[in-house]
């Protein structure tokens, strides 16, 4: 890393993967701070990765992230689809995670009953 | 382009961004938390990470950076709220060939997890800020003091430091400017007192973590006797944002004297427990009712405790107070580092004070007498009052002792330890009096003052008899039962079991 130019290059190369702005790229993040992990986020992350792999979905990144904020509803999975508001899934389990991958990511249908608004 | 709402079948809120919990929040220090992968330096860079450092080193002078931090109005988020720019100025002005930069990630406040969340969710923001701080004050070595009880934070910090070294953001000749800076982690054993700055410094030096008198302040004589800049995790996390977006934008958030945002760990009797970041000056009402969603079960909000064991309570009557440094201290509470514990009508304020004193008794380092013995005596007096044998002289003695401890303790742990007692006495004196004079705990918490009984609603169903662990309940089937107070251990099992609301306590 020598210059601001080098920094820009990394920035541009990564940005598309982190927040896809167009196309059919999807980003899935799992809250993996202490609170999420304590609530069982590790197997949820593994299930997301596994299900995406099994279904052979391309253009989907599954990654961990820090505390999303709503500790009460952990484990939390969020799905980012370009041009749409992100979708927040709460109180996730391995089975629910597989369902979200199948219905929302593969099928492009939000699993409304697993989202934050349905948890109340 | 504005994000469009995805298609759903009904009006269910499907995104966190559209919940009441989120609407009042503003994420500055937590900007990347819950968004990026904290173990990927590239993702941090994708969100403008390390660009503030690049600009600082290649285009700005150290004095210019100190000036920007000063003008932003940022104040320390570790508790005391000292203006960060002034602290940087002191450290920059100190004449010495060796200086240090340190980060306080001790976070000993019970129930607080703001700093842990920043380190776990966005460790590079703290690293970037510390390198900038090193450049601004003329230091080439930094230390992050983090408690060993935060293994995930430590692991992610280690990964982040390694990545920053690989990319050349740490080490020699950063961005080809000849500036060198290195960073090391020091693990603390988790003593609350080690969050106090002089104790933290002593601990990093390898000695038992005990405070020493100030002055000299760390900016003059800190680590290994050298000028040391010490800031809190959240304070640092704001720095790259301020340099990227300009001090004007930061100073536009908040109130006249308290700029920016503050992270709170919202806990206790509140529906939405969690991590929230709001502009300073947001009212307590907004945080409790809208962000927090109110007390669960429709219970009445009674008070909020800020500042943990050093802080005080804010009673419901002050719910419209703006949360900022000045407003909170004007009513005997404090901003603190961000613990925000909500209490409802079922909480006994004398018991709350006793809880915090119990904590300080454990955590006092023992170096000075007023704190070591004074807090113990305070706790004993509170035990006596909650146990039912307190007198009004004890209440007077409490107040006298509080003043003595505040005025004579060596460090702020002891100086602030009486605060929970003083503020509950100020706003809930009637509860103390009820304990002492009427021998009653109005909230029904203090077991020493509770009596269980059975009223006329009793149908004689015998359900309580079967759950009572001590055989304290007797009575014939279909006739009113009675509780023998000599046998009752006040376990509440009968109350939970009875379907007729026939068990009463008071
Ligand atoms: C008993 C005690 C515990 C403290 N614990 C912490 C802590 O855990 N984290 C922290 O940042 N500051 C803590 N402080 C405040 C520090 O002494 C210091 O003021 C602060 O780290 C300075 O950073 P700031 O100006 O960025 O807030 C504590 C102070 C006392 C008296
Ligand atoms: S006030 Fe308490 S914690 Fe501070 S030095 Fe004295 S004994 Fe130790
Ligand atoms: S409170 Fe517990 S011990 Fe007392 S009468 Fe009820 S069940 Fe028995």
XYZ file of C-alpha atoms and ligand atoms in Angstrom, chain B residues 193 211 363-369 371-372 409-415, ligand 2:
26
model
C -10.682 -0.402 38.552
C -4.663 4.010 40.605
C -14.243 -3.954 42.832
C -12.585 -1.433 45.171
C -8.861 -2.006 44.784
C -8.324 -1.406 48.491
C -5.551 1.113 48.133
C -7.281 3.887 50.060
C -9.339 3.675 53.230
C -13.266 3.591 49.493
C -12.164 0.243 50.893
C -11.190 8.681 47.899
C -8.115 8.595 45.716
C -9.703 7.737 42.389
C -13.046 8.202 40.695
C -14.130 4.672 41.552
C -14.409 5.641 45.197
C -15.357 9.252 44.516
S -10.885 5.036 45.545
Fe -11.138 2.792 45.767
S -10.522 1.985 43.805
Fe -9.755 4.080 43.887
S -7.703 3.900 44.730
Fe -9.033 4.149 46.471
S -9.513 2.054 47.104
Fe -8.690 1.924 45.060
